[in-house]
Amino acid sequence: MPSDAVFTTQHGDTLRWEISKSNTDVAYGKSDYEDGLIMIVPSLDHEITLDMNYFMNKNKYIREIDIISPAQAY
């Protein structure tokens, strides 16, 4: 579990961890980042979960490139 995941409960029976980044953070960030969520509905008898959804994405920073303007390309 990533350390910056935010924990909440949903509908009184669902445990939820979520990580989100703003578009600005993604556009100007120069490092790997994770985003997504994990949702678990535990069973009442504490054995296996009734439902689990795992939607975590690990995004790897590849490189920075210079983009030229259309006028420079012409």
XYZ file of N, CA, C and O in Angstrom:
296
model
N 0.841 -1.171 0.000
C 0.000 0.000 0.000
C 0.892 1.242 0.000
O 1.749 1.374 0.862
N 0.728 2.130 -0.953
C 1.515 3.362 -0.965
C 1.259 4.200 0.286
O 0.155 4.243 0.808
N 2.307 4.858 0.752
C 2.206 5.624 2.006
C 1.301 6.837 1.888
O 0.748 7.293 2.890
N 1.097 7.377 0.686
C 0.261 8.566 0.542
C -1.192 8.249 0.179
O -1.964 9.122 -0.179
N -1.600 6.978 0.307
C -2.990 6.595 0.051
C -3.892 7.144 1.159
O -3.549 7.116 2.324
N -5.051 7.635 0.762
C -6.030 8.193 1.699
C -7.068 7.120 2.010
O -7.690 6.572 1.101
N -7.254 6.820 3.293
C -8.202 5.791 3.724
C -9.532 6.429 4.093
O -9.584 7.430 4.795
N -10.634 5.848 3.607
C -11.990 6.260 3.988
C -12.870 5.012 4.047
O -12.481 3.942 3.587
N -14.054 5.183 4.632
C -15.064 4.124 4.569
C -16.196 4.625 3.692
O -16.483 5.815 3.639
N -16.845 3.697 3.011
C -17.896 4.051 2.072
C -19.114 3.189 2.371
O -18.992 1.969 2.485
N -20.261 3.791 2.519
C -21.533 3.103 2.778
C -21.513 2.290 4.075
O -22.305 1.372 4.241
N -20.592 2.560 4.959
C -20.538 1.878 6.247
C -19.986 0.473 6.223
O -19.749 -0.112 7.264
N -19.751 -0.095 5.032
C -19.253 -1.470 4.988
C -18.081 -1.665 4.032
O -17.560 -2.764 3.903
N -17.641 -0.618 3.362
C -16.581 -0.729 2.375
C -15.360 0.074 2.824
O -15.473 1.241 3.185
N -14.201 -0.563 2.805
C -12.941 0.107 3.113
C -12.340 0.573 1.796
O -12.315 -0.176 0.818
N -11.860 1.820 1.774
C -11.384 2.393 0.518
C -10.075 3.141 0.726
O -9.959 3.958 1.628
N -9.089 2.834 -0.104
C -7.819 3.562 -0.141
C -7.710 4.170 -1.526
O -7.927 3.490 -2.531
N -7.385 5.459 -1.582
C -7.340 6.137 -2.881
C -6.137 7.060 -2.973
O -5.766 7.720 -2.013
N -5.542 7.084 -4.152
C -4.464 8.016 -4.472
C -4.859 8.720 -5.760
O -5.238 8.070 -6.731
N -4.792 10.029 -5.764
C -5.077 10.757 -6.995
C -4.083 11.892 -7.161
O -3.575 12.437 -6.193
N -3.804 12.220 -8.388
C -2.920 13.322 -8.744
C -3.705 14.286 -9.613
O -4.512 13.870 -10.446
N -3.440 15.574 -9.454
C -4.097 16.555 -10.315
C -3.437 16.528 -11.688
O -2.315 16.034 -11.857
N -4.123 17.052 -12.686
C -3.560 17.114 -14.032
C -2.271 17.918 -14.056
O -1.338 17.590 -14.781
N -2.211 18.971 -13.256
C -1.008 19.795 -13.179
C 0.157 19.001 -12.610
O 1.276 19.071 -13.128
N -0.086 18.244 -11.543
C 0.974 17.415 -10.955
C 1.500 16.391 -11.962
O 2.695 16.141 -12.033
N 0.610 15.813 -12.730
C 1.017 14.814 -13.721
C 1.777 15.485 -14.864
O 2.827 15.000 -15.298
N 1.282 16.631 -15.354
C 1.904 17.304 -16.495
C 3.296 17.829 -16.174
O 4.185 17.788 -17.023
N 3.494 18.336 -14.959
C 4.773 18.943 -14.612
C 5.640 18.083 -13.701
O 6.752 18.464 -13.378
N 5.138 16.930 -13.301
C 5.914 16.052 -12.443
C 7.030 15.364 -13.216
O 6.897 15.076 -14.402
N 8.130 15.134 -12.548
C 9.271 14.495 -13.206
C 9.724 13.278 -12.404
O 10.909 13.070 -12.178
N 8.749 12.481 -11.977
C 9.073 11.279 -11.216
C 7.950 10.258 -11.394
O 6.864 10.587 -11.863
N 8.226 9.029 -11.019
C 7.201 7.987 -11.042
C 6.094 8.359 -10.061
O 6.334 9.049 -9.074
N 4.870 7.918 -10.340
C 3.777 8.144 -9.405
C 2.748 7.029 -9.528
O 2.718 6.306 -10.515
N 1.943 6.896 -8.491
C 0.869 5.910 -8.483
C -0.465 6.630 -8.346
O -0.551 7.679 -7.712
N -1.494 6.051 -8.942
C -2.842 6.569 -8.755
C -3.823 5.409 -8.845
O -3.488 4.329 -9.310
N -5.023 5.627 -8.341
C -6.047 4.597 -8.378
C -6.683 4.378 -7.021
O -6.590 5.227 -6.133
N -7.347 3.232 -6.868
C -8.016 2.935 -5.609
C -8.103 1.444 -5.362
O -8.009 0.638 -6.271
N -8.282 1.122 -4.102
C -8.518 -0.251 -3.646
C -9.759 -0.208 -2.777
O -9.846 0.626 -1.875
N -10.727 -1.070 -3.062
C -11.954 -1.142 -2.262
C -12.141 -2.577 -1.792
O -12.045 -3.521 -2.585
N -12.408 -2.728 -0.504
C -12.612 -4.051 0.098
C -13.894 -4.044 0.917
O -14.108 -3.145 1.725
N -14.732 -5.050 0.731
C -15.913 -5.262 1.570
C -15.613 -6.495 2.406
O -15.621 -7.623 1.898
N -15.273 -6.318 3.702
C -14.948 -7.481 4.534
C -16.191 -8.314 4.843
O -17.308 -7.812 4.860
N -15.987 -9.604 5.095
C -17.109 -10.466 5.463
C -17.416 -10.293 6.945
O -16.570 -9.852 7.721
N -18.610 -10.647 7.343
C -19.019 -10.512 8.747
C -18.365 -11.562 9.634
O -18.216 -11.356 10.835
N -17.957 -12.691 9.058
C -17.344 -13.739 9.874
C -15.811 -13.665 9.867
O -15.141 -14.585 10.324
N -15.236 -12.578 9.336
C -13.798 -12.304 9.371
C -12.958 -13.384 8.695
O -11.859 -13.676 9.139
N -13.475 -13.993 7.654
C -12.697 -14.999 6.937
C -12.152 -14.394 5.649
O -11.102 -13.790 5.668
N -12.840 -14.541 4.546
C -12.384 -13.941 3.297
C -13.279 -12.749 2.963
O -14.407 -12.651 3.442
N -12.772 -11.862 2.143
C -13.551 -10.674 1.803
C -14.722 -11.033 0.902
O -14.645 -11.979 0.105
N -15.802 -10.278 1.022
C -16.951 -10.481 0.147
C -16.673 -9.926 -1.241
O -17.132 -10.470 -2.235
N -15.936 -8.831 -1.298
C -15.646 -8.195 -2.579
C -14.353 -7.406 -2.463
O -14.079 -6.807 -1.422
N -13.559 -7.413 -3.522
C -12.329 -6.628 -3.545
C -12.124 -6.094 -4.950
O -12.223 -6.843 -5.926
N -11.863 -4.801 -5.049
C -11.572 -4.161 -6.327
C -10.219 -3.480 -6.217
O -9.987 -2.691 -5.302
N -9.337 -3.768 -7.151
C -7.984 -3.238 -7.141
C -7.759 -2.512 -8.461
O -7.728 -3.136 -9.519
N -7.674 -1.194 -8.385
C -7.498 -0.370 -9.576
C -6.294 0.551 -9.413
O -6.389 1.754 -9.627
N -5.167 0.021 -8.990
C -3.967 0.837 -8.803
C -3.126 0.819 -10.080
O -2.969 -0.214 -10.714
N -2.603 1.973 -10.436
C -1.741 2.108 -11.615
C -0.395 2.661 -11.190
O -0.336 3.679 -10.507
N 0.662 2.007 -11.593
C 2.011 2.513 -11.366
C 2.459 3.167 -12.663
O 2.559 2.504 -13.695
N 2.688 4.458 -12.616
C 3.078 5.222 -13.796
C 4.553 5.571 -13.695
O 4.983 6.213 -12.749
N 5.293 5.157 -14.681
C 6.735 5.342 -14.665
C 7.112 6.562 -15.509
O 6.661 6.700 -16.642
N 7.929 7.433 -14.940
C 8.427 8.593 -15.668
C 9.486 8.105 -16.641
O 10.449 7.450 -16.255
N 9.326 8.409 -17.920
C 10.242 7.909 -18.936
C 11.299 8.957 -19.281
O 12.478 8.740 -19.100
N 10.879 10.080 -19.795
C 11.834 11.113 -20.181
C 11.128 12.419 -20.473
O 9.919 12.486 -20.596
N 11.924 13.438 -20.646
C 11.427 14.758 -20.997
C 11.933 15.079 -22.396
O 13.107 14.859 -22.713
N 11.044 15.540 -23.260
C 11.451 15.894 -24.610
C 11.060 17.333 -24.895
O 10.108 17.858 -24.321
N 11.802 17.978 -25.771
C 11.473 19.333 -26.196
C 10.527 19.255 -27.383
O 10.755 18.489 -28.330
N 9.477 20.051 -27.343
C 8.509 20.089 -28.426
C 8.665 21.439 -29.112
O 8.625 22.488 -28.456
N 8.834 21.403 -30.433
C 9.006 22.662 -31.161
C 7.652 23.177 -31.631
O 6.686 22.418 -31.728
N 7.599 24.433 -31.931
C 6.345 25.033 -32.398
C 6.132 24.704 -33.878
O 7.092 24.355 -34.587
N 4.905 24.853 -34.373
C 4.669 24.636 -35.810
C 5.504 25.577 -36.682
O 5.971 25.186 -37.746
N 5.725 26.807 -36.212
C 6.531 27.758 -36.982
C 7.980 27.275 -37.087
O 8.611 27.379 -38.143
N 8.523 26.731 -36.014
C 9.888 26.203 -36.043
C 9.972 24.980 -36.955
O 10.972 24.777 -37.631
N 8.931 24.171 -36.971
C 8.922 22.981 -37.805
C 8.866 23.359 -39.291
O 9.458 22.693 -40.136
N 8.171 24.464 -39.599
C 8.048 24.905 -40.986
C 9.359 25.478 -41.472
O 9.866 25.252 -42.488
